[in-house]
Tab-separated table of C-alpha atoms (C1' of nucleotides) in Angstrom:
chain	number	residue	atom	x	y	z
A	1	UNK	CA	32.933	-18.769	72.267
A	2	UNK	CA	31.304	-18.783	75.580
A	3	UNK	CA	30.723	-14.777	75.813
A	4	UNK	CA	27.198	-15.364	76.867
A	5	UNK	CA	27.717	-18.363	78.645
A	6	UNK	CA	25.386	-19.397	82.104
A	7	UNK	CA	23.765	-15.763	82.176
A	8	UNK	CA	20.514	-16.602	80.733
A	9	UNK	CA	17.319	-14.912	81.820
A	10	UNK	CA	15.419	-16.843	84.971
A	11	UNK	CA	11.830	-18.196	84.176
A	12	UNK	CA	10.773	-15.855	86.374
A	13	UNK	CA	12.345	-12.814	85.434
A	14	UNK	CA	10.930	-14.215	81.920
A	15	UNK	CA	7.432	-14.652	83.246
A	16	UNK	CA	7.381	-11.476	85.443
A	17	UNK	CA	9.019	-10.023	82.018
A	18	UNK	CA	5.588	-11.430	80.058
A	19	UNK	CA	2.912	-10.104	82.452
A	20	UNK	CA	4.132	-6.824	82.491
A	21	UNK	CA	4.411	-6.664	78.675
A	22	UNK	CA	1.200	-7.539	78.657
A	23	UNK	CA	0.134	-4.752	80.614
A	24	UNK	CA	2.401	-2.548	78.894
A	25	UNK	CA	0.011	-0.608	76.056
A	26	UNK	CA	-3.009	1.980	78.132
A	27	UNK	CA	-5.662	0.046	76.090
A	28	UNK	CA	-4.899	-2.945	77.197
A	29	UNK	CA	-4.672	-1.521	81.059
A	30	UNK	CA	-7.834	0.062	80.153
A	31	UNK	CA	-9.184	-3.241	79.482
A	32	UNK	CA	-7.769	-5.361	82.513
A	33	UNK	CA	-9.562	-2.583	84.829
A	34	UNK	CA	-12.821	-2.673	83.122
A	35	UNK	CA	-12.620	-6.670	83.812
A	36	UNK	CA	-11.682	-6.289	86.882
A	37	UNK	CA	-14.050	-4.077	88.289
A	38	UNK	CA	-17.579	-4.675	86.332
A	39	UNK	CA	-19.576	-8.069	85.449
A	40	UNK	CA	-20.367	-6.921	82.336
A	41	UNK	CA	-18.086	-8.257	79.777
A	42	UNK	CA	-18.860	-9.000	76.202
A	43	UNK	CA	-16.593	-7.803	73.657
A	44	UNK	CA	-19.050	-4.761	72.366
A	45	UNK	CA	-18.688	-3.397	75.746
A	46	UNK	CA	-15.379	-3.590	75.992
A	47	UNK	CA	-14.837	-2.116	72.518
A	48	UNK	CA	-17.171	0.710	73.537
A	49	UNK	CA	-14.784	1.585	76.623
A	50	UNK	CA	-11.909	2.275	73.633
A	51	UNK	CA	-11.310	4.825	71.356
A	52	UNK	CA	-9.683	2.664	68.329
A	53	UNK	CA	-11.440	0.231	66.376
A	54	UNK	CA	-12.457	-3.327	66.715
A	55	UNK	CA	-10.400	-5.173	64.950
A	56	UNK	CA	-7.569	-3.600	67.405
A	57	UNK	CA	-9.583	-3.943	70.275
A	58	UNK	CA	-9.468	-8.060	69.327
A	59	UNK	CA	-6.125	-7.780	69.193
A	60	UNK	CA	-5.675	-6.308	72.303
A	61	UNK	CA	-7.992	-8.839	73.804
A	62	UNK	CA	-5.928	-11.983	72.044
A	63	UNK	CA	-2.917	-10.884	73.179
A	64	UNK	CA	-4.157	-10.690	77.032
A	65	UNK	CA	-5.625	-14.291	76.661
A	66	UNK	CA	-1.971	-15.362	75.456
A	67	UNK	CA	-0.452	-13.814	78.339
A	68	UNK	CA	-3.012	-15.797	80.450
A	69	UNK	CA	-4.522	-12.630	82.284
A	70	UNK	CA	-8.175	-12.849	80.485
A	71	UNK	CA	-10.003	-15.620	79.329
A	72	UNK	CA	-13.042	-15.737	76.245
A	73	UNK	CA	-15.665	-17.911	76.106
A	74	UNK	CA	-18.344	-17.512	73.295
A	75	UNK	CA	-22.170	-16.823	74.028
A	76	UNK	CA	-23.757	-16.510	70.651
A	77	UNK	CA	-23.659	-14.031	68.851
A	78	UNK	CA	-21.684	-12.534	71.914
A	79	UNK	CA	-18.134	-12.724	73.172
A	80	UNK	CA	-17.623	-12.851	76.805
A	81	UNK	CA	-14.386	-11.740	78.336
A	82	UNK	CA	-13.094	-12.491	81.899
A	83	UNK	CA	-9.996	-11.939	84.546
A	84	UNK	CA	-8.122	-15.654	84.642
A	85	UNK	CA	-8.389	-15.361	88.163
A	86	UNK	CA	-5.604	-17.934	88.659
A	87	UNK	CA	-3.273	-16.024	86.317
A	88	UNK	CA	-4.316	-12.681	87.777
A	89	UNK	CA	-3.228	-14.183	91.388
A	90	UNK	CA	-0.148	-15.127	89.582
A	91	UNK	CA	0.547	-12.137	88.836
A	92	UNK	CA	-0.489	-10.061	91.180
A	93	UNK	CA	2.298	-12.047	93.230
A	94	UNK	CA	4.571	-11.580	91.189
A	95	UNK	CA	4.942	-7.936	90.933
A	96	UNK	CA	4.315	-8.151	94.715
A	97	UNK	CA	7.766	-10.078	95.402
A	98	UNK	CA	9.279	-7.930	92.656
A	99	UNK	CA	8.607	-4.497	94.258
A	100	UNK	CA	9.087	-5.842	97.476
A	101	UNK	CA	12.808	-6.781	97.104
A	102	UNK	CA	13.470	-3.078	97.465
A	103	UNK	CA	12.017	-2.635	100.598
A	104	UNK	CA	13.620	-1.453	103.898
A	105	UNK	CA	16.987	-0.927	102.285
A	106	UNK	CA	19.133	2.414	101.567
A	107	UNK	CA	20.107	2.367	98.197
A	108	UNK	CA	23.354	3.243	97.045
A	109	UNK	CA	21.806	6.375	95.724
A	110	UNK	CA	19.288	7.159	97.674
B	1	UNK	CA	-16.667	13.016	62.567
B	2	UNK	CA	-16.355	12.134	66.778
B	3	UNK	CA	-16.110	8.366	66.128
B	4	UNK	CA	-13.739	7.681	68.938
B	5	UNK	CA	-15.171	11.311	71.462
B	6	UNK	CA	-14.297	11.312	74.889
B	7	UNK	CA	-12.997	8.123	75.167
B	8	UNK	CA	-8.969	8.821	75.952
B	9	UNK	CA	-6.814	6.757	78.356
B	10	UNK	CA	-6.419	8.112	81.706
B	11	UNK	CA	-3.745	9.757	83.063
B	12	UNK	CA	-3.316	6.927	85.286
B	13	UNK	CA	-3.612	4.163	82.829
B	14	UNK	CA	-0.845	5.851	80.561
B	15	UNK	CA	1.262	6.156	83.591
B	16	UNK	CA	0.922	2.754	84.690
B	17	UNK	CA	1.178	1.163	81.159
B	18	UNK	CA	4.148	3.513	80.641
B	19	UNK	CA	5.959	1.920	84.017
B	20	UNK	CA	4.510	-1.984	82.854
B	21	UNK	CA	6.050	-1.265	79.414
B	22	UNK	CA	9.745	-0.699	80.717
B	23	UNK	CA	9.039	-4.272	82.893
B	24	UNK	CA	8.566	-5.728	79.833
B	25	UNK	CA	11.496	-7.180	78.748
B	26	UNK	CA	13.064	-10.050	81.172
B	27	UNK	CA	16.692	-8.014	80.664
B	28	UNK	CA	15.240	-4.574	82.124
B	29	UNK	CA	13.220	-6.884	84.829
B	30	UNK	CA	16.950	-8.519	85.316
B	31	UNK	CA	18.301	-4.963	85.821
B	32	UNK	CA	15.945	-3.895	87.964
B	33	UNK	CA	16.054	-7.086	90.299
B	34	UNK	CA	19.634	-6.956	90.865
B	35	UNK	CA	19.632	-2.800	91.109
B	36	UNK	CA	16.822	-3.241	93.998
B	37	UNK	CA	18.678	-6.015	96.089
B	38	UNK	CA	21.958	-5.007	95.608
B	39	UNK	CA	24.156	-2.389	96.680
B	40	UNK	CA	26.829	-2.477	93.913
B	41	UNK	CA	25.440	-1.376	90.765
B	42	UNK	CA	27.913	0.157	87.844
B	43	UNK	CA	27.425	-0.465	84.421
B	44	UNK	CA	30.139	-3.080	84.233
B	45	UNK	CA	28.545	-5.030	87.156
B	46	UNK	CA	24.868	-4.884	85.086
B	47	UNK	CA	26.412	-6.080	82.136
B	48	UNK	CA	28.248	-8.631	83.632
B	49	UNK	CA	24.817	-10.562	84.462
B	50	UNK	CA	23.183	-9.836	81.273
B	51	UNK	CA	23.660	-11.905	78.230
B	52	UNK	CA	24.130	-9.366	75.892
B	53	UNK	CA	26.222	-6.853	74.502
B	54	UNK	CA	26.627	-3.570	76.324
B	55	UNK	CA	25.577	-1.312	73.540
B	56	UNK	CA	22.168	-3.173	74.150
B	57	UNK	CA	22.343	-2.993	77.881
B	58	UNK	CA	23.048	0.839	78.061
B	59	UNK	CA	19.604	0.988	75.839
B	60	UNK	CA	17.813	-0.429	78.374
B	61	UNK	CA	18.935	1.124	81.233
B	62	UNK	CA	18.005	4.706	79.005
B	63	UNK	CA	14.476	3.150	78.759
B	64	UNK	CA	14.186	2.363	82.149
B	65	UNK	CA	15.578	5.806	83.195
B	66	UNK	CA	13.448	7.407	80.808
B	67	UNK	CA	10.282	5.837	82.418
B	68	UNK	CA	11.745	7.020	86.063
B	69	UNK	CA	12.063	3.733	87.038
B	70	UNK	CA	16.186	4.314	87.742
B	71	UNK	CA	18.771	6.681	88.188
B	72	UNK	CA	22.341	7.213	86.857
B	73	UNK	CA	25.360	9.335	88.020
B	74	UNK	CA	28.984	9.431	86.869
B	75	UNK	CA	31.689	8.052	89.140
B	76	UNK	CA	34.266	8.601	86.463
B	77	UNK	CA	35.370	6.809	84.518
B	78	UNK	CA	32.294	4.469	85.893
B	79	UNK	CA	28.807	5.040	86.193
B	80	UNK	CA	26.823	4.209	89.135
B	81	UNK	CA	23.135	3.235	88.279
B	82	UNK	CA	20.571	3.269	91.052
B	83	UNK	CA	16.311	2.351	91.678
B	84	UNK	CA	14.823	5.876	91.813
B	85	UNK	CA	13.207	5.340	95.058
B	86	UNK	CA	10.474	7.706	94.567
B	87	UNK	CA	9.167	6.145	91.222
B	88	UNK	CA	9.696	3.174	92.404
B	89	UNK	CA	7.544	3.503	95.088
B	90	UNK	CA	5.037	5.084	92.961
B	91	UNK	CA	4.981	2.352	90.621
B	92	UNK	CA	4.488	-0.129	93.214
B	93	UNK	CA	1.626	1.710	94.439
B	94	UNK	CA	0.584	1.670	90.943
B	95	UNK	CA	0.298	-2.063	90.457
B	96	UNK	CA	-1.365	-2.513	94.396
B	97	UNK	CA	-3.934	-0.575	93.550
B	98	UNK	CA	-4.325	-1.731	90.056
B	99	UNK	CA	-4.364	-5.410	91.711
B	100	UNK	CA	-6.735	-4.595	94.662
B	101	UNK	CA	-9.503	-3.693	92.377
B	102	UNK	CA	-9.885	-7.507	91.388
B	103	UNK	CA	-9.903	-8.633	95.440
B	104	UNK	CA	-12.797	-10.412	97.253
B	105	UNK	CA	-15.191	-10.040	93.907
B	106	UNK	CA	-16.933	-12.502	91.981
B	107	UNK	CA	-15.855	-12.250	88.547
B	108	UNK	CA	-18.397	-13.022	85.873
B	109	UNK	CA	-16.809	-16.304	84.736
B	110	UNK	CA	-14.829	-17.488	87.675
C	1	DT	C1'	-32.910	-17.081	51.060
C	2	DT	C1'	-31.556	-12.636	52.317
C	3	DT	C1'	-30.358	-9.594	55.990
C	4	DG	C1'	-28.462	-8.331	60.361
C	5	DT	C1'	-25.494	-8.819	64.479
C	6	DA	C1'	-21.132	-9.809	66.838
C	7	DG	C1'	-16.516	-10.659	66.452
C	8	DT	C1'	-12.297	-12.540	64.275
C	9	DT	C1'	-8.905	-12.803	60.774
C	10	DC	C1'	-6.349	-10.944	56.788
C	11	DG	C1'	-3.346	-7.846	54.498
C	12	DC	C1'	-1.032	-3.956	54.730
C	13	DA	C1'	1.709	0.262	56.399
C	14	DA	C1'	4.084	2.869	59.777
C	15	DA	C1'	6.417	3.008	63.876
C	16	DA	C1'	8.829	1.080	67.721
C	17	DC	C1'	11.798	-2.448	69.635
C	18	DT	C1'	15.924	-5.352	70.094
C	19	DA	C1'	20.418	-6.249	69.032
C	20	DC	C1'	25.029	-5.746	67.343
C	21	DG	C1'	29.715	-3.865	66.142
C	22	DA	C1'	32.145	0.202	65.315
C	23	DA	C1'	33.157	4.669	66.421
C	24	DC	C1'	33.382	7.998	69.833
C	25	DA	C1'	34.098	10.784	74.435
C	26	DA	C1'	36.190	11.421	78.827
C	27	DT	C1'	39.314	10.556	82.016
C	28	DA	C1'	43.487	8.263	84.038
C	29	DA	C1'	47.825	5.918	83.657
C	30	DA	C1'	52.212	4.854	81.433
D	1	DT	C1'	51.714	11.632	73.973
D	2	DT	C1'	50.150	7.157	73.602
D	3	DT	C1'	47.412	3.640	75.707
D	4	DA	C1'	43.807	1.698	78.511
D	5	DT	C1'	39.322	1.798	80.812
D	6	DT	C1'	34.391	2.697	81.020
D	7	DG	C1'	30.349	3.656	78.848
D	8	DT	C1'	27.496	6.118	75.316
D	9	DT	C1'	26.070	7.029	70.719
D	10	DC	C1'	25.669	5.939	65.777
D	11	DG	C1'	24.294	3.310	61.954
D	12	DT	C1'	22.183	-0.620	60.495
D	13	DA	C1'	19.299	-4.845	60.210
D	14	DG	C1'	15.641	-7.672	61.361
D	15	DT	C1'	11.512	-8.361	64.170
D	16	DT	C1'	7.478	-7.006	66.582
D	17	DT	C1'	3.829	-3.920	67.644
D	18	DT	C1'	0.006	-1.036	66.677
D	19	DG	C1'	-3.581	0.294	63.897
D	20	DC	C1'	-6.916	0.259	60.213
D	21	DG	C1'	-10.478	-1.221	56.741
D	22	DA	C1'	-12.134	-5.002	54.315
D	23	DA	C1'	-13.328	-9.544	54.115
D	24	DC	C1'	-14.878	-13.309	56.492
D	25	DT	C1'	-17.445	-16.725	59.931
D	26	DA	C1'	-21.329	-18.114	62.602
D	27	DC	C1'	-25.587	-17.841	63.954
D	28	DA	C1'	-30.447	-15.869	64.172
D	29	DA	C1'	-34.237	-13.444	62.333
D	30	DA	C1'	-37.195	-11.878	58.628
DNA sequence: TTTGTAGTTCGCAAAACTACGAACAATAAA
DNA sequence: TTTATTGTTCGTAGTTTTGCGAACTACAAA
């Protein structure tokens, strides 16, 4: 039966939907703003800036890359982790048009 | 032994995870889209463009009330959800500034 | 060859999330 | 009083998330 027929989720509300999962757990926050903001990257550091353990902290880290906000790239024996600046941009917009939607308009509530 | 000392989230980190966690899920971003551009917004109405059932969809409108993110008030025998504009606004703050901090820098990989 | 460094992956456990139908509550209408 | 409408809550099931220590990989140094 067609109960769920034509109501499917947009990509964007799906992709919106992704990023902000993403950025949903304060370690992983924690680890966005770190990139953001210093140079220094390698994984040590960025394990350093946590308080749980490393093999977390990787997680963390992988599931940032599959969201497409961070990118790795290995420097023997090192790690080094980076803002996907075109992602970032991405997403940055997003949540821009998102929040934006609201504005200049009364609410039926308030 | 102080293995992980002095090394806690931040208050604003939490908060803003907190607000990116209730995004996270493209039928809460649906919600919140359609409460922030629209005027009419009972529970029937919010159903009615979600596929799923509404034992699921009055879940997620508790999460995103529970992060602040909307409102609800009985209009018997309806009930009238709303975008809490004060959160809201907070939240979008949130995310600007959380944004900003990547802007006109060189990032150590691109 | 053994040891050390830097991270990732594995295996597991606990908790949280997502979803549903059924049962329920509260009011209004017949 | 019975019936209908509008949502919420309950109970359950399956999946995903979060976290850890241990084991592992890859390379470099001793």
């Amino acid at each position: 039966m067609d109960k769920y027929k034509n109501k499917d989720y947009t990509i964007d509300n799906e992709q919106l939907a992704r990023f902000a999962k993403a950025m949903g757990h304060p370690a992983r926050i924690t680890i966005l703003h770190y990139l953001a903001s210093l140079d220094s990257c390698y994984f040590g550091d960025i394990h350093n800036e946590l308080p749980i353990a490393k093999a977390t902290v990787s997680q963390h880290l992988k599931e940032l890359k599959d969201a497409g906000l961070i990118q790795g790239e290995i420097e023997t024996p090192k790690v080094k982790y980076c803002i996907n600046r075109e992602n970032w941009e991405k997403a940055q917009a997003y949540f821009e048009t998102f929040f934006a939607l609201r504005k200049e308009k009364t609410s039926c509530c308030n």
